[in-house]
mmCIF file of C-alpha atoms in Angstrom:
data_model
loop_
_atom_site.group_PDB
_atom_site.id
_atom_site.type_symbol
_atom_site.label_atom_id
_atom_site.label_comp_id
_atom_site.label_asym_id
_atom_site.label_seq_id
_atom_site.Cartn_x
_atom_site.Cartn_y
_atom_site.Cartn_z
ATOM 1 C CA UNK A 13 94.495 84.972 87.736
ATOM 2 C CA UNK A 14 98.241 84.966 87.920
ATOM 3 C CA UNK A 15 98.886 84.713 84.169
ATOM 4 C CA UNK A 16 96.892 88.283 84.226
ATOM 5 C CA UNK A 17 98.492 89.844 86.619
ATOM 6 C CA UNK A 18 101.858 88.719 84.687
ATOM 7 C CA UNK A 19 100.575 90.455 81.734
ATOM 8 C CA UNK A 20 99.692 93.572 83.458
ATOM 9 C CA UNK A 21 103.049 93.712 84.736
ATOM 10 C CA UNK A 22 104.591 93.070 81.312
ATOM 11 C CA UNK A 23 101.568 95.928 79.389
ATOM 12 C CA UNK A 24 102.587 98.451 82.354
ATOM 13 C CA UNK A 25 106.135 97.913 82.270
ATOM 14 C CA UNK A 26 106.089 98.262 77.872
ATOM 15 C CA UNK A 27 103.673 101.339 78.666
ATOM 16 C CA UNK A 28 106.514 103.113 81.134
ATOM 17 C CA UNK A 29 109.401 101.983 79.116
ATOM 18 C CA UNK A 30 110.371 105.508 78.908
ATOM 19 C CA UNK A 31 110.645 106.546 82.232
ATOM 20 C CA UNK A 32 114.043 108.074 82.928
ATOM 21 C CA UNK A 33 114.081 105.848 87.054
ATOM 22 C CA UNK A 34 117.686 104.446 87.181
ATOM 23 C CA UNK A 35 116.175 101.297 88.507
ATOM 24 C CA UNK A 36 113.762 100.361 85.629
ATOM 25 C CA UNK A 37 110.067 100.416 85.062
ATOM 26 C CA UNK A 38 109.049 97.570 87.043
ATOM 27 C CA UNK A 39 110.643 99.047 90.499
ATOM 28 C CA UNK A 40 109.553 102.421 89.501
ATOM 29 C CA UNK A 41 106.071 100.782 89.566
ATOM 30 C CA UNK A 42 106.632 99.183 93.100
ATOM 31 C CA UNK A 43 108.005 102.376 94.841
ATOM 32 C CA UNK A 44 105.588 104.945 93.093
ATOM 33 C CA UNK A 45 102.616 102.577 94.120
ATOM 34 C CA UNK A 46 102.861 103.713 97.454
ATOM 35 C CA UNK A 47 102.547 107.741 97.054
ATOM 36 C CA UNK A 48 98.758 107.170 96.042
ATOM 37 C CA UNK A 49 98.052 104.786 98.361
ATOM 38 C CA UNK A 50 99.741 107.003 101.212
ATOM 39 C CA UNK A 51 97.413 109.837 99.963
ATOM 40 C CA UNK A 52 94.653 108.306 99.605
ATOM 41 C CA UNK A 53 93.730 107.039 102.872
ATOM 42 C CA UNK A 54 95.742 109.898 105.403
ATOM 43 C CA UNK A 55 93.198 109.413 107.805
ATOM 44 C CA UNK A 56 93.524 105.692 108.287
ATOM 45 C CA UNK A 57 96.321 103.918 110.201
ATOM 46 C CA UNK A 58 97.099 101.954 106.962
ATOM 47 C CA UNK A 59 101.015 101.805 106.618
ATOM 48 C CA UNK A 60 102.048 102.321 103.141
ATOM 49 C CA UNK A 61 106.748 101.081 102.168
ATOM 50 C CA UNK A 62 107.902 99.694 99.488
ATOM 51 C CA UNK A 63 110.766 97.640 100.063
ATOM 52 C CA UNK A 64 113.691 95.585 98.194
ATOM 53 C CA UNK A 65 114.271 92.047 100.013
ATOM 54 C CA UNK A 66 117.123 91.962 97.818
ATOM 55 C CA UNK A 67 118.154 89.490 94.899
ATOM 56 C CA UNK A 68 116.811 86.085 96.280
ATOM 57 C CA UNK A 69 117.304 82.798 94.218
ATOM 58 C CA UNK A 70 113.956 81.801 93.502
ATOM 59 C CA UNK A 71 112.220 78.767 91.995
ATOM 60 C CA UNK A 72 111.732 80.433 88.278
ATOM 61 C CA UNK A 73 115.122 81.797 88.312
ATOM 62 C CA UNK A 74 116.696 78.359 89.074
ATOM 63 C CA UNK A 75 114.247 77.015 86.557
ATOM 64 C CA UNK A 76 115.745 79.462 84.329
ATOM 65 C CA UNK A 77 119.053 78.374 84.993
ATOM 66 C CA UNK A 78 118.345 74.781 84.309
ATOM 67 C CA UNK A 79 116.925 75.409 80.875
ATOM 68 C CA UNK A 80 120.603 77.395 80.181
ATOM 69 C CA UNK A 81 121.902 73.713 80.444
ATOM 70 C CA UNK A 82 124.268 72.101 82.972
ATOM 71 C CA UNK A 83 127.516 74.341 83.080
ATOM 72 C CA UNK A 84 125.219 77.569 82.988
ATOM 73 C CA UNK A 85 123.318 76.146 85.796
ATOM 74 C CA UNK A 86 126.159 75.224 87.584
ATOM 75 C CA UNK A 87 127.718 78.451 87.042
ATOM 76 C CA UNK A 88 124.797 80.594 88.006
ATOM 77 C CA UNK A 89 124.191 77.943 91.570
ATOM 78 C CA UNK A 90 127.856 79.058 92.400
ATOM 79 C CA UNK A 91 127.079 82.690 91.969
ATOM 80 C CA UNK A 92 124.197 82.351 94.235
ATOM 81 C CA UNK A 93 125.831 80.952 97.538
ATOM 82 C CA UNK A 94 127.399 84.846 97.397
ATOM 83 C CA UNK A 95 125.193 86.916 95.745
ATOM 84 C CA UNK A 96 121.762 85.970 96.332
ATOM 85 C CA UNK A 97 119.716 85.014 99.215
ATOM 86 C CA UNK A 98 117.255 82.233 99.574
ATOM 87 C CA UNK A 99 113.326 82.477 99.012
ATOM 88 C CA UNK A 100 113.757 82.215 103.189
ATOM 89 C CA UNK A 101 116.151 84.952 103.881
ATOM 90 C CA UNK A 102 114.300 87.168 101.482
ATOM 91 C CA UNK A 103 111.119 86.955 102.775
ATOM 92 C CA UNK A 104 112.679 88.522 106.497
ATOM 93 C CA UNK A 105 112.071 92.208 105.014
ATOM 94 C CA UNK A 106 108.672 91.867 104.548
ATOM 95 C CA UNK A 107 107.898 90.173 107.331
ATOM 96 C CA UNK A 108 109.855 92.638 109.684
ATOM 97 C CA UNK A 109 108.011 95.449 107.447
ATOM 98 C CA UNK A 110 104.398 93.593 107.817
ATOM 99 C CA UNK A 111 104.459 92.195 111.199
ATOM 100 C CA UNK A 112 107.461 93.926 113.271
ATOM 101 C CA UNK A 113 106.396 96.147 116.671
ATOM 102 C CA UNK A 114 109.391 98.887 115.744
ATOM 103 C CA UNK A 115 107.357 99.784 112.404
ATOM 104 C CA UNK A 116 104.102 100.229 114.240
ATOM 105 C CA UNK A 117 106.283 102.013 117.131
ATOM 106 C CA UNK A 118 107.994 104.178 114.453
ATOM 107 C CA UNK A 119 104.894 105.065 112.106
ATOM 108 C CA UNK A 120 105.919 108.289 111.093
ATOM 109 C CA UNK A 121 109.575 107.400 110.047
ATOM 110 C CA UNK A 122 108.890 104.013 108.162
ATOM 111 C CA UNK A 123 105.499 105.500 106.139
ATOM 112 C CA UNK A 124 105.383 105.796 102.236
ATOM 113 C CA UNK A 125 109.933 104.860 102.749
ATOM 114 C CA UNK A 126 111.454 102.641 100.813
ATOM 115 C CA UNK A 127 113.359 99.743 103.122
ATOM 116 C CA UNK A 128 116.049 98.030 101.750
ATOM 117 C CA UNK A 129 118.072 94.777 102.477
ATOM 118 C CA UNK A 130 119.170 94.945 106.462
ATOM 119 C CA UNK A 131 116.369 97.051 107.500
ATOM 120 C CA UNK A 132 117.796 100.433 106.153
ATOM 121 C CA UNK A 133 115.512 103.075 104.674
ATOM 122 C CA UNK A 134 116.754 104.943 102.133
ATOM 123 C CA UNK A 135 115.778 106.951 98.641
ATOM 124 C CA UNK A 136 113.169 105.389 95.957
ATOM 125 C CA UNK A 137 114.342 106.682 92.713
ATOM 126 C CA UNK A 138 113.712 110.202 91.202
ATOM 127 C CA UNK A 139 110.710 108.984 89.327
ATOM 128 C CA UNK A 140 109.457 106.841 91.648
ATOM 129 C CA UNK A 141 109.211 110.335 94.403
ATOM 130 C CA UNK A 142 106.568 111.564 92.290
ATOM 131 C CA UNK A 143 106.533 115.113 94.047
ATOM 132 C CA UNK A 144 103.752 116.425 91.594
ATOM 133 C CA UNK A 145 101.500 112.806 91.741
ATOM 134 C CA UNK A 146 102.033 112.867 87.643
ATOM 135 C CA UNK A 147 103.417 109.110 87.383
ATOM 136 C CA UNK A 148 101.319 107.847 89.919
ATOM 137 C CA UNK A 149 98.134 109.082 88.354
ATOM 138 C CA UNK A 150 99.366 107.800 84.980
ATOM 139 C CA UNK A 151 99.852 104.550 86.175
ATOM 140 C CA UNK A 152 96.166 104.088 87.863
ATOM 141 C CA UNK A 153 94.900 105.363 84.906
ATOM 142 C CA UNK A 154 97.033 103.015 82.917
ATOM 143 C CA UNK A 155 95.912 100.009 85.230
ATOM 144 C CA UNK A 156 92.641 100.928 84.976
ATOM 145 C CA UNK A 157 92.302 101.425 80.883
ATOM 146 C CA UNK A 158 94.203 97.343 81.090
ATOM 147 C CA UNK A 159 92.067 96.071 83.613
ATOM 148 C CA UNK A 160 88.720 96.887 81.490
ATOM 149 C CA UNK A 161 90.482 95.938 78.344
ATOM 150 C CA UNK A 162 91.263 92.305 80.160
ATOM 151 C CA UNK A 163 87.336 92.167 81.013
ATOM 152 C CA UNK A 164 88.496 92.689 84.830
ATOM 153 C CA UNK A 165 87.179 95.824 85.484
#
């Protein structure tokens, strides 16, 4: 299942590569995904927001650094001490969004917004705002098509 999700993400990135987002296709996919969910469920109390946990020193990044050799891994490790968070630190924002009484108390403030490290609300990319809903619809249709092609839909 994880391989199918990775392949789906890779294909979405490839098909959305021509988006004008400064953040890149993956981030645009993550951010744009909030709007259709929010609009599709206006009568529920489901709270949809996107977030950026920051730069995380994940096991995948560590494995990649190790594959580059000792010197590269050492340099990346030193840089990570200053510029990366541990997975536990990165989880703080996810947990805040999912379980904080403050977020639920102030639903209107957080609904459909983009949450940055430090629990700051901010603007998502211009493409991800998707005011007319075009990008969200295209992404949804592409996802459905890929799932059908893979025998998962």
